[in-house]
Amino acid sequence: MTSADLYYLMPLIIIAGASVVMLLVIGFYRDHTVTFILSILGLAGAFISLAYIRGLPREIGALVIVDSYALFYWGLITLASLAVAILSYGYFSKMEEEKEEYYVLLLTATLGSLVLVVSRNFVSFFMGLEILSVSLYALVAYLPERKRSVEAGIKYLVLAAASSAFLLFGMALVYAESGTMDFLKLGAHLNSGAVNTPLILAGFALMVIAVGFKLALAPFHMWTPDVYEGAPAPVTAFVATVSKGGMFALWFRFFTEVNGYRFNSLMILFTVIAIASMFIGNFLALLQNNVKRILAYSSIAHLGYLLIAFLAGGRMGLEAGTFYLVAYFITTLGTFGIVTVLSFKERDADSLDDYRALYWRRPLLATAFTAMLMSLAGIPLTAGFVGKFYLAAAGVNTALWLPVIILVINSAISVYYYLKIVVVMYRSPEEEVVAGMPVMTVSPALSVGGGIVLSVLTIMLVWFGTFPGGIIDFIKIMISGISSTAITMVP
Amino acid sequence: MILLWLIAILMIGGIAAWAAAKWNVMLARWIALIATLINFVLVIMLWVQHSGGLTLGANAPWLLDFRWNWIPSFGISFHMALDGMSLLLILLTSFIGVLSVLTSWTEIEYRAGFFHFNLLWILAGITGVFLSLDLFMFYFFWEVMLIPMYFLIGIWGHENRIYASFKFFIFTQASSLFMFVAILALYFIHGKNTGVYTFDYLQLLGTVFTPKAEMWLMFGFLIAFVVKLPIVPLHNWLPDAHTEAPTAGSVVLAALLLKTGAYGILRFVIPLFPHAVRDFQIPGMILGAIGIIYGAILAFAQTDFKRLVAYTSVNHMGFVMLGAFALNELALQGVVMQMLCHGISTGALFILVGALYERIHTRDLNKMGGFWDEIPRMGAVGLVFALASLGLPGLGNFIAEFLTLTGAFMANNWITAIATLGLVASTIYSLRIMARVFYGRKPKVEKHIPDFNVREMIIMGALILSIIWLGIFPHPVLDTSRPAINNIIRTAAAKGSVSQLEKPGTLLPDKAGQVQFAGKNEKGGAR
């Protein structure tokens, strides 16, 4: 490792540095706004530094590779963290707890996710995952006054620790067989032919458990609704986007570089997981009345859709997956962002009642929420539509008929519960009076930052939905950076 | 470029009306009216301008063509084109558009700005559907018309509106997703055969399939269109949606939205999958015949006036299915006529029901009767459209049904003979409307019912004139759609199917007029 390598790790260094500076500042002068501004500066600085990284791909030591694929995901993740941080400011302004450390944890969690994206070795993989997870334990339980928040934190802690154990054991098995922790070397070893397949498969399967846990895929999804419901709304947005995004980027890279597509049994395993996630997510979402839980189950289903891109593999699968993830990031940040800005001091706005007749009280917010939900349902004019189109295209292209048909059926099912929220928002206030319901008149003031973030997200949502050409081309260029030998190996 | 404007005017008008309603509701109504009127005038101008070219350019049916690269990396372009059939349908769209704004003039008081936004965006979506020649774009507009329609039913509908709007949305969304997968499959099959990955309709026409693939893809498309149409086992969203929607919503649903299904069959299913369509001809025609008879019987059994009218749509759309699968020029011409005439006559009946509901606040036929004395104008208008609906010669529906049945008879006489029985049933339900509402004994209604006012008479006058015009002088319409229909048949035939398709070509244009005339007497006598 040379000093020139540090230059490629600039975003990581900036974020790590910012979190240290913030800790020091909090030690001397505890102030919400100052900490918030520092965190924003750190994240924005990391994002801006991406523009100065040239000469890709660059391998750094045995642990890290910075290529344009990683760069794209770095950008996506830092922007998402930035959005979460801005949304958090308005949210925590209402709270009485000590809120400064929140931003430090947010930055370290982001750091973990960024490390995942550039990992090319089991060591950095595990390190990134743990930095991310440990920060998340504290973030999920950040509001100790709320029982559910603490419950969610403990639940997440126990299950994430267990899943890490599976991951480690899986890695150990793979290492025992292959004698390497490097993804590419592992791939080469598997190509050599002299492989003890059952051992490798067992190792992979154990790793799938940990990955499935982080991505909240069925049957490893049990924690999702509770944690989503219990965690403070901006943290939920963070868990649903940044943590999953980092994991997905890593897993796609890993699987492509070792060419896991050669193992039929693994493909069947993923097909089953994808189908199960779609059905379980959507069917259970139908039964919920809590907005955060509905969105939690819907996110399980969406990760199931995303697996279709993963199953398709190859260049098109990677592009489709990446585009879908971008659309998923926008809508998830948007929906949880709206939950965040509507939340009260005592509790989050997670009951359907909080959204009754929202359109007549806060037309712009309700319109934005409608757009987000339509995007989740995959209706045109939104990024979600193009994303679903891309996924289905990748699936049809590789003749994955079963998952695609199930995607279609599930899209139809999902419309029902998205509409359920929409209907509530557009109910007329007069009708409420007739029905004997209390008329909701107060809703929390919208913070300036929250307003800006939500408008930007809504505009992006519609823009990517109507004119996706630009972003698609950009993704194509960035994706092509992933070690190209690996991608052509894939069928 | 003017095609793009047709859509843009509606979209911009919708947003303007929404914004304007913040200050003044009347302003919003006027904006909506002006936007739809501009569109109507533009389409009329298009028709007049191209009426000369229609007869000449039989080999190049596309009158206007607009293309812009939308998402080049996928081969998606913003491709719109106009031929005779789509011209007629956007003419209907813009005409009904103006009327639906007018009918809501006093009916909609609640959030009128948002209402007009939704109304205009539905119209924009429908116009887009009729003009798209890129399958991606077609699907895009197909879905765009869905959301505002959902809001229209869900916010301004009657008592049971939430249920109806959900049912409408889920039926149409689920079915269109199958079309979505079929479109993708078509895209990749074409791409793998030729190396050109494109969603362009004109290029995809040349795709070669294995018989099995063709069958599956046809079903993918057909299911979306058949749900919209609707055809009997999949029709049951329709009565709820039509009944619960506000008047303008029902009018747009019946007059326009159902037509997108028919249009889809004609424009996409037949030319793209001619072999599969031919194999499916008999089942298709049987489904049509079932729709005709079943719709008529159910219409007869209703006690809710609006639901009755809704079921007549099932009945009339059966003719469309029957004619479309007869696969010959005469029947397809009949289908186009049927789309226009049904749009006008059913639209008018829904406006009538809406007007009556505004006055007596019920749709229950048992609470009506003997209204003719009090509201003779309404009675007379009702009579005209009840007669149109039963297919009385002299009104447009007769021409449509006659052409369809004649064409269908050539394809399969037994099914057609059975379908014709539906005409008897439709006579019964149409006359029942008159008997129940306007004749008979008057129930005790204390309140005076006002008759149609000037605004409503203007609406009805326009509708009556057009239905009579279509009945007596259908030639301009038939001439307009002929090149397009011939083109569809020629494209299908060129793919190597179909002796069926050649047959009707023997029927010359001017002969068709005579056949109609002769048939008119014959039918009239039979009644």
Short mmCIF file of N, CA and C in Angstrom, two decimals, chain B residues 282-426:
data_model
loop_
_atom_site.label_atom_id
_atom_site.label_comp_id
_atom_site.label_asym_id
_atom_site.label_seq_id
_atom_site.Cartn_x
_atom_site.Cartn_y
_atom_site.Cartn_z
N ILE B 282 -62.74 -19.68 -33.66
CA ILE B 282 -64.03 -20.20 -33.20
C ILE B 282 -64.26 -19.89 -31.72
N PRO B 283 -63.29 -20.23 -30.83
CA PRO B 283 -63.51 -19.85 -29.43
C PRO B 283 -63.74 -18.35 -29.26
N GLY B 284 -63.00 -17.55 -30.02
CA GLY B 284 -63.16 -16.09 -29.92
C GLY B 284 -64.57 -15.67 -30.27
N MET B 285 -65.07 -16.22 -31.38
CA MET B 285 -66.43 -15.84 -31.80
C MET B 285 -67.45 -16.34 -30.80
N ILE B 286 -67.21 -17.53 -30.25
CA ILE B 286 -68.16 -18.05 -29.26
C ILE B 286 -68.19 -17.13 -28.04
N LEU B 287 -67.00 -16.69 -27.60
CA LEU B 287 -66.96 -15.76 -26.47
C LEU B 287 -67.76 -14.50 -26.78
N GLY B 288 -67.61 -14.03 -28.02
CA GLY B 288 -68.37 -12.84 -28.42
C GLY B 288 -69.86 -13.09 -28.32
N ALA B 289 -70.28 -14.23 -28.85
CA ALA B 289 -71.72 -14.54 -28.85
C ALA B 289 -72.24 -14.67 -27.43
N ILE B 290 -71.43 -15.31 -26.57
CA ILE B 290 -71.85 -15.43 -25.18
C ILE B 290 -72.02 -14.05 -24.56
N GLY B 291 -71.05 -13.17 -24.83
CA GLY B 291 -71.14 -11.81 -24.30
C GLY B 291 -72.41 -11.12 -24.73
N ILE B 292 -72.76 -11.28 -26.01
CA ILE B 292 -73.95 -10.62 -26.54
C ILE B 292 -75.20 -11.07 -25.77
N ILE B 293 -75.34 -12.37 -25.65
CA ILE B 293 -76.58 -12.89 -25.06
C ILE B 293 -76.59 -12.71 -23.55
N TYR B 294 -75.48 -13.05 -22.92
CA TYR B 294 -75.41 -12.95 -21.47
C TYR B 294 -75.58 -11.50 -21.02
N GLY B 295 -74.92 -10.58 -21.71
CA GLY B 295 -75.02 -9.17 -21.37
C GLY B 295 -76.46 -8.70 -21.45
N ALA B 296 -77.13 -9.11 -22.52
CA ALA B 296 -78.51 -8.65 -22.71
C ALA B 296 -79.41 -9.20 -21.62
N ILE B 297 -79.22 -10.48 -21.29
CA ILE B 297 -80.09 -11.07 -20.26
C ILE B 297 -79.86 -10.39 -18.92
N LEU B 298 -78.59 -10.17 -18.57
CA LEU B 298 -78.32 -9.52 -17.29
C LEU B 298 -78.83 -8.08 -17.28
N ALA B 299 -78.72 -7.41 -18.40
CA ALA B 299 -79.22 -6.04 -18.46
C ALA B 299 -80.71 -6.04 -18.15
N PHE B 300 -81.39 -7.01 -18.71
CA PHE B 300 -82.82 -7.08 -18.50
C PHE B 300 -83.16 -7.30 -17.03
N ALA B 301 -82.28 -7.99 -16.30
CA ALA B 301 -82.59 -8.36 -14.93
C ALA B 301 -82.28 -7.26 -13.91
N GLN B 302 -81.70 -6.15 -14.33
CA GLN B 302 -81.28 -5.16 -13.34
C GLN B 302 -82.43 -4.27 -12.88
N THR B 303 -82.32 -3.82 -11.63
CA THR B 303 -83.27 -2.81 -11.16
C THR B 303 -82.61 -1.46 -10.98
N ASP B 304 -81.28 -1.46 -11.04
CA ASP B 304 -80.55 -0.20 -10.97
C ASP B 304 -80.36 0.29 -12.40
N PHE B 305 -80.85 1.49 -12.68
CA PHE B 305 -80.83 2.01 -14.04
C PHE B 305 -79.40 2.03 -14.59
N LYS B 306 -78.48 2.50 -13.75
CA LYS B 306 -77.12 2.68 -14.24
C LYS B 306 -76.46 1.32 -14.50
N ARG B 307 -76.76 0.36 -13.63
CA ARG B 307 -76.21 -0.97 -13.80
C ARG B 307 -76.75 -1.61 -15.08
N LEU B 308 -78.01 -1.32 -15.34
CA LEU B 308 -78.62 -1.82 -16.58
C LEU B 308 -77.83 -1.33 -17.78
N VAL B 309 -77.58 -0.01 -17.80
CA VAL B 309 -76.84 0.54 -18.93
C VAL B 309 -75.44 -0.08 -18.99
N ALA B 310 -74.86 -0.32 -17.82
CA ALA B 310 -73.53 -0.92 -17.79
C ALA B 310 -73.55 -2.29 -18.47
N TYR B 311 -74.57 -3.09 -18.17
CA TYR B 311 -74.62 -4.41 -18.79
C TYR B 311 -74.87 -4.35 -20.29
N THR B 312 -75.52 -3.28 -20.75
CA THR B 312 -75.68 -3.18 -22.21
C THR B 312 -74.32 -3.10 -22.88
N SER B 313 -73.34 -2.53 -22.15
CA SER B 313 -72.00 -2.48 -22.73
C SER B 313 -71.45 -3.88 -22.95
N VAL B 314 -71.69 -4.75 -21.99
CA VAL B 314 -71.22 -6.13 -22.15
C VAL B 314 -71.85 -6.72 -23.40
N ASN B 315 -73.12 -6.45 -23.56
CA ASN B 315 -73.85 -6.92 -24.73
C ASN B 315 -73.24 -6.37 -26.02
N HIS B 316 -73.04 -5.07 -26.07
CA HIS B 316 -72.56 -4.46 -27.31
C HIS B 316 -71.11 -4.82 -27.61
N MET B 317 -70.33 -4.97 -26.56
CA MET B 317 -68.92 -5.31 -26.79
C MET B 317 -68.78 -6.76 -27.27
N GLY B 318 -69.79 -7.57 -27.00
CA GLY B 318 -69.79 -8.91 -27.57
C GLY B 318 -69.72 -8.86 -29.09
N PHE B 319 -70.43 -7.88 -29.67
CA PHE B 319 -70.37 -7.73 -31.13
C PHE B 319 -68.95 -7.43 -31.58
N VAL B 320 -68.25 -6.62 -30.79
CA VAL B 320 -66.88 -6.27 -31.17
C VAL B 320 -66.02 -7.52 -31.21
N MET B 321 -66.16 -8.35 -30.17
CA MET B 321 -65.35 -9.58 -30.12
C MET B 321 -65.72 -10.50 -31.29
N LEU B 322 -67.02 -10.65 -31.51
CA LEU B 322 -67.50 -11.50 -32.60
C LEU B 322 -66.93 -11.02 -33.92
N GLY B 323 -67.04 -9.71 -34.15
CA GLY B 323 -66.60 -9.15 -35.43
C GLY B 323 -65.10 -9.23 -35.58
N ALA B 324 -64.38 -8.96 -34.50
CA ALA B 324 -62.92 -8.95 -34.61
C ALA B 324 -62.42 -10.33 -34.99
N PHE B 325 -63.03 -11.37 -34.41
CA PHE B 325 -62.55 -12.71 -34.71
C PHE B 325 -63.15 -13.29 -35.99
N ALA B 326 -64.09 -12.55 -36.59
CA ALA B 326 -64.56 -13.00 -37.89
C ALA B 326 -63.48 -12.76 -38.94
N LEU B 327 -62.58 -11.83 -38.66
CA LEU B 327 -61.39 -11.63 -39.49
C LEU B 327 -61.68 -11.32 -40.95
N ASN B 328 -62.71 -10.56 -41.21
CA ASN B 328 -62.82 -10.09 -42.59
C ASN B 328 -63.19 -8.62 -42.62
N GLU B 329 -63.03 -8.03 -43.79
CA GLU B 329 -63.12 -6.58 -43.86
C GLU B 329 -64.47 -6.08 -43.39
N LEU B 330 -65.51 -6.76 -43.82
CA LEU B 330 -66.86 -6.30 -43.49
C LEU B 330 -67.05 -6.28 -41.97
N ALA B 331 -66.65 -7.36 -41.33
CA ALA B 331 -66.85 -7.44 -39.89
C ALA B 331 -65.98 -6.42 -39.17
N LEU B 332 -64.75 -6.24 -39.63
CA LEU B 332 -63.88 -5.28 -38.96
C LEU B 332 -64.39 -3.86 -39.13
N GLN B 333 -64.93 -3.57 -40.31
CA GLN B 333 -65.57 -2.26 -40.50
C GLN B 333 -66.71 -2.11 -39.52
N GLY B 334 -67.46 -3.21 -39.36
CA GLY B 334 -68.57 -3.18 -38.41
C GLY B 334 -68.06 -2.92 -37.01
N VAL B 335 -66.93 -3.50 -36.67
CA VAL B 335 -66.38 -3.31 -35.34
C VAL B 335 -66.04 -1.84 -35.12
N VAL B 336 -65.40 -1.23 -36.12
CA VAL B 336 -65.06 0.18 -35.96
C VAL B 336 -66.33 1.02 -35.79
N MET B 337 -67.33 0.72 -36.61
CA MET B 337 -68.60 1.45 -36.47
C MET B 337 -69.19 1.23 -35.09
N GLN B 338 -69.12 0.00 -34.63
CA GLN B 338 -69.70 -0.33 -33.33
C GLN B 338 -69.01 0.45 -32.22
N MET B 339 -67.70 0.59 -32.35
CA MET B 339 -66.96 1.35 -31.33
C MET B 339 -67.49 2.78 -31.27
N LEU B 340 -67.66 3.38 -32.45
CA LEU B 340 -68.12 4.78 -32.46
C LEU B 340 -69.55 4.88 -31.95
N CYS B 341 -70.42 4.01 -32.47
CA CYS B 341 -71.84 4.14 -32.14
C CYS B 341 -72.11 3.79 -30.69
N HIS B 342 -71.44 2.77 -30.21
CA HIS B 342 -71.62 2.42 -28.81
C HIS B 342 -71.12 3.55 -27.93
N GLY B 343 -70.00 4.15 -28.33
CA GLY B 343 -69.48 5.29 -27.58
C GLY B 343 -70.52 6.37 -27.45
N ILE B 344 -71.17 6.67 -28.56
CA ILE B 344 -72.14 7.76 -28.53
C ILE B 344 -73.42 7.35 -27.81
N SER B 345 -73.97 6.18 -28.15
CA SER B 345 -75.28 5.86 -27.59
C SER B 345 -75.19 5.53 -26.10
N THR B 346 -74.19 4.76 -25.71
CA THR B 346 -74.08 4.44 -24.29
C THR B 346 -73.66 5.66 -23.49
N GLY B 347 -72.76 6.45 -24.08
CA GLY B 347 -72.40 7.70 -23.42
C GLY B 347 -73.64 8.52 -23.13
N ALA B 348 -74.51 8.61 -24.14
CA ALA B 348 -75.73 9.40 -23.97
C ALA B 348 -76.61 8.81 -22.88
N LEU B 349 -76.75 7.50 -22.86
CA LEU B 349 -77.59 6.88 -21.82
C LEU B 349 -77.02 7.17 -20.43
N PHE B 350 -75.71 7.11 -20.30
CA PHE B 350 -75.12 7.40 -18.99
C PHE B 350 -75.35 8.85 -18.59
N ILE B 351 -75.25 9.75 -19.57
CA ILE B 351 -75.52 11.16 -19.25
C ILE B 351 -76.96 11.32 -18.80
N LEU B 352 -77.85 10.60 -19.47
CA LEU B 352 -79.27 10.66 -19.10
C LEU B 352 -79.48 10.15 -17.68
N VAL B 353 -78.88 9.00 -17.38
CA VAL B 353 -79.01 8.45 -16.03
C VAL B 353 -78.47 9.43 -15.01
N GLY B 354 -77.30 10.02 -15.34
CA GLY B 354 -76.69 10.97 -14.43
C GLY B 354 -77.59 12.16 -14.19
N ALA B 355 -78.19 12.66 -15.27
CA ALA B 355 -79.06 13.83 -15.15
C ALA B 355 -80.28 13.48 -14.29
N LEU B 356 -80.80 12.29 -14.50
CA LEU B 356 -81.96 11.87 -13.74
C LEU B 356 -81.59 11.72 -12.26
N TYR B 357 -80.42 11.18 -12.03
CA TYR B 357 -79.97 10.98 -10.65
C TYR B 357 -79.78 12.32 -9.94
N GLU B 358 -79.26 13.29 -10.69
CA GLU B 358 -79.08 14.62 -10.12
C GLU B 358 -80.42 15.20 -9.68
N ARG B 359 -81.50 14.79 -10.37
CA ARG B 359 -82.81 15.38 -10.08
C ARG B 359 -83.57 14.60 -9.02
N ILE B 360 -83.57 13.25 -9.11
CA ILE B 360 -84.41 12.51 -8.16
C ILE B 360 -83.61 11.69 -7.16
N HIS B 361 -82.28 11.75 -7.26
CA HIS B 361 -81.39 11.10 -6.29
C HIS B 361 -81.66 9.62 -6.09
N THR B 362 -82.04 8.95 -7.16
CA THR B 362 -82.11 7.50 -7.07
C THR B 362 -81.85 6.94 -8.46
N ARG B 363 -81.36 5.71 -8.46
CA ARG B 363 -81.18 5.03 -9.74
C ARG B 363 -82.08 3.80 -9.80
N ASP B 364 -82.94 3.67 -8.79
CA ASP B 364 -83.75 2.47 -8.68
C ASP B 364 -84.94 2.55 -9.65
N LEU B 365 -84.99 1.57 -10.56
CA LEU B 365 -86.06 1.62 -11.57
C LEU B 365 -87.44 1.50 -10.93
N ASN B 366 -87.50 0.82 -9.77
CA ASN B 366 -88.81 0.65 -9.14
C ASN B 366 -89.39 1.96 -8.64
N LYS B 367 -88.54 2.93 -8.45
CA LYS B 367 -89.02 4.22 -7.96
C LYS B 367 -89.26 5.19 -9.11
N MET B 368 -89.18 4.69 -10.33
CA MET B 368 -89.41 5.57 -11.47
C MET B 368 -90.67 5.14 -12.20
N GLY B 369 -91.06 5.93 -13.19
CA GLY B 369 -92.22 5.58 -14.00
C GLY B 369 -93.02 6.82 -14.33
N GLY B 370 -93.53 6.82 -15.54
CA GLY B 370 -94.43 7.89 -15.94
C GLY B 370 -93.82 9.26 -16.00
N PHE B 371 -92.51 9.33 -16.22
CA PHE B 371 -91.86 10.64 -16.20
C PHE B 371 -92.10 11.45 -17.48
N TRP B 372 -92.65 10.79 -18.49
CA TRP B 372 -92.73 11.48 -19.78
C TRP B 372 -93.49 12.81 -19.67
N ASP B 373 -94.58 12.79 -18.91
CA ASP B 373 -95.40 14.00 -18.81
C ASP B 373 -94.58 15.16 -18.28
N GLU B 374 -93.81 14.85 -17.28
CA GLU B 374 -93.11 15.92 -16.59
C GLU B 374 -91.85 16.36 -17.33
N ILE B 375 -91.14 15.40 -17.87
CA ILE B 375 -89.87 15.72 -18.54
C ILE B 375 -89.86 15.14 -19.95
N PRO B 376 -90.62 15.72 -20.83
CA PRO B 376 -90.75 15.17 -22.17
C PRO B 376 -89.43 15.20 -22.96
N ARG B 377 -88.62 16.22 -22.72
CA ARG B 377 -87.37 16.28 -23.49
C ARG B 377 -86.48 15.09 -23.13
N MET B 378 -86.41 14.84 -21.83
CA MET B 378 -85.61 13.70 -21.42
C MET B 378 -86.18 12.41 -22.00
N GLY B 379 -87.49 12.31 -21.99
CA GLY B 379 -88.13 11.12 -22.52
C GLY B 379 -87.79 10.91 -23.97
N ALA B 380 -87.87 11.99 -24.73
CA ALA B 380 -87.61 11.85 -26.16
C ALA B 380 -86.16 11.43 -26.42
N VAL B 381 -85.26 12.08 -25.68
CA VAL B 381 -83.85 11.73 -25.84
C VAL B 381 -83.64 10.27 -25.44
N GLY B 382 -84.26 9.88 -24.34
CA GLY B 382 -84.15 8.50 -23.89
C GLY B 382 -84.64 7.55 -24.96
N LEU B 383 -85.74 7.90 -25.59
CA LEU B 383 -86.30 7.04 -26.64
C LEU B 383 -85.31 6.86 -27.79
N VAL B 384 -84.72 7.97 -28.22
CA VAL B 384 -83.77 7.89 -29.34
C VAL B 384 -82.67 6.89 -29.01
N PHE B 385 -82.11 7.02 -27.79
CA PHE B 385 -80.94 6.19 -27.50
C PHE B 385 -81.31 4.76 -27.11
N ALA B 386 -82.51 4.59 -26.57
CA ALA B 386 -82.96 3.21 -26.35
C ALA B 386 -83.11 2.52 -27.69
N LEU B 387 -83.65 3.24 -28.64
CA LEU B 387 -83.81 2.65 -29.98
C LEU B 387 -82.46 2.40 -30.64
N ALA B 388 -81.55 3.35 -30.43
CA ALA B 388 -80.21 3.14 -30.99
C ALA B 388 -79.61 1.88 -30.40
N SER B 389 -79.82 1.72 -29.10
CA SER B 389 -79.22 0.60 -28.42
C SER B 389 -79.81 -0.73 -28.88
N LEU B 390 -81.05 -0.74 -29.28
CA LEU B 390 -81.62 -2.00 -29.79
C LEU B 390 -81.34 -2.20 -31.26
N GLY B 391 -80.69 -1.20 -31.89
CA GLY B 391 -80.26 -1.39 -33.26
C GLY B 391 -81.33 -1.05 -34.28
N LEU B 392 -82.04 0.04 -34.08
CA LEU B 392 -83.08 0.43 -35.03
C LEU B 392 -82.45 1.00 -36.30
N PRO B 393 -82.89 0.56 -37.45
CA PRO B 393 -82.35 1.11 -38.70
C PRO B 393 -82.52 2.62 -38.74
N GLY B 394 -81.53 3.29 -39.30
CA GLY B 394 -81.58 4.74 -39.33
C GLY B 394 -80.66 5.34 -38.27
N LEU B 395 -80.33 4.53 -37.29
CA LEU B 395 -79.38 5.00 -36.28
C LEU B 395 -78.10 4.18 -36.43
N GLY B 396 -76.99 4.78 -35.99
CA GLY B 396 -75.68 4.21 -36.27
C GLY B 396 -75.49 2.77 -35.84
N ASN B 397 -76.02 2.42 -34.68
CA ASN B 397 -75.78 1.07 -34.16
C ASN B 397 -76.27 -0.01 -35.12
N PHE B 398 -77.31 0.31 -35.87
CA PHE B 398 -77.83 -0.68 -36.82
C PHE B 398 -76.77 -1.02 -37.85
N ILE B 399 -76.17 0.02 -38.41
CA ILE B 399 -75.13 -0.21 -39.43
C ILE B 399 -74.03 -1.08 -38.84
N ALA B 400 -73.62 -0.70 -37.64
CA ALA B 400 -72.51 -1.41 -37.02
C ALA B 400 -72.84 -2.87 -36.82
N GLU B 401 -74.01 -3.13 -36.22
CA GLU B 401 -74.34 -4.51 -35.91
C GLU B 401 -74.59 -5.30 -37.19
N PHE B 402 -75.19 -4.63 -38.15
CA PHE B 402 -75.47 -5.32 -39.40
C PHE B 402 -74.18 -5.74 -40.11
N LEU B 403 -73.24 -4.78 -40.20
CA LEU B 403 -71.96 -5.11 -40.83
C LEU B 403 -71.26 -6.23 -40.09
N THR B 404 -71.27 -6.12 -38.78
CA THR B 404 -70.57 -7.14 -37.99
C THR B 404 -71.18 -8.51 -38.21
N LEU B 405 -72.50 -8.56 -38.13
CA LEU B 405 -73.16 -9.86 -38.25
C LEU B 405 -72.98 -10.43 -39.65
N THR B 406 -73.07 -9.57 -40.67
CA THR B 406 -72.87 -10.06 -42.03
C THR B 406 -71.48 -10.64 -42.18
N GLY B 407 -70.50 -9.88 -41.69
CA GLY B 407 -69.13 -10.36 -41.77
C GLY B 407 -68.95 -11.65 -41.00
N ALA B 408 -69.52 -11.69 -39.80
CA ALA B 408 -69.37 -12.87 -38.96
C ALA B 408 -70.06 -14.07 -39.59
N PHE B 409 -71.15 -13.83 -40.28
CA PHE B 409 -71.88 -14.91 -40.93
C PHE B 409 -71.01 -15.61 -41.96
N MET B 410 -70.21 -14.80 -42.65
CA MET B 410 -69.33 -15.40 -43.65
C MET B 410 -68.29 -16.29 -42.97
N ALA B 411 -67.91 -15.92 -41.76
CA ALA B 411 -66.88 -16.70 -41.08
C ALA B 411 -67.46 -17.95 -40.44
N ASN B 412 -68.58 -17.79 -39.78
CA ASN B 412 -69.18 -18.96 -39.13
C ASN B 412 -70.67 -18.72 -38.95
N ASN B 413 -71.47 -19.43 -39.71
CA ASN B 413 -72.90 -19.07 -39.70
C ASN B 413 -73.63 -19.49 -38.43
N TRP B 414 -73.22 -20.62 -37.84
CA TRP B 414 -73.98 -21.06 -36.67
C TRP B 414 -73.82 -20.12 -35.49
N ILE B 415 -72.56 -19.78 -35.20
CA ILE B 415 -72.33 -18.89 -34.06
C ILE B 415 -73.05 -17.57 -34.29
N THR B 416 -72.98 -17.09 -35.53
CA THR B 416 -73.60 -15.82 -35.83
C THR B 416 -75.11 -15.90 -35.65
N ALA B 417 -75.66 -17.02 -36.08
CA ALA B 417 -77.12 -17.16 -35.94
C ALA B 417 -77.52 -17.08 -34.48
N ILE B 418 -76.73 -17.73 -33.64
CA ILE B 418 -77.05 -17.67 -32.20
C ILE B 418 -76.87 -16.26 -31.67
N ALA B 419 -75.77 -15.61 -32.11
CA ALA B 419 -75.51 -14.25 -31.64
C ALA B 419 -76.64 -13.32 -32.01
N THR B 420 -77.23 -13.57 -33.16
CA THR B 420 -78.31 -12.68 -33.61
C THR B 420 -79.48 -12.69 -32.64
N LEU B 421 -79.65 -13.80 -31.94
CA LEU B 421 -80.71 -13.85 -30.93
C LEU B 421 -80.54 -12.73 -29.91
N GLY B 422 -79.28 -12.35 -29.70
CA GLY B 422 -79.00 -11.28 -28.76
C GLY B 422 -79.72 -10.00 -29.14
N LEU B 423 -79.95 -9.82 -30.42
CA LEU B 423 -80.65 -8.60 -30.86
C LEU B 423 -82.06 -8.57 -30.29
N VAL B 424 -82.67 -9.75 -30.24
CA VAL B 424 -84.02 -9.80 -29.68
C VAL B 424 -83.98 -9.39 -28.21
N ALA B 425 -82.99 -9.98 -27.51
CA ALA B 425 -82.87 -9.67 -26.09
C ALA B 425 -82.60 -8.19 -25.88
N SER B 426 -81.79 -7.60 -26.77
CA SER B 426 -81.48 -6.19 -26.56
C SER B 426 -82.70 -5.33 -26.84
#
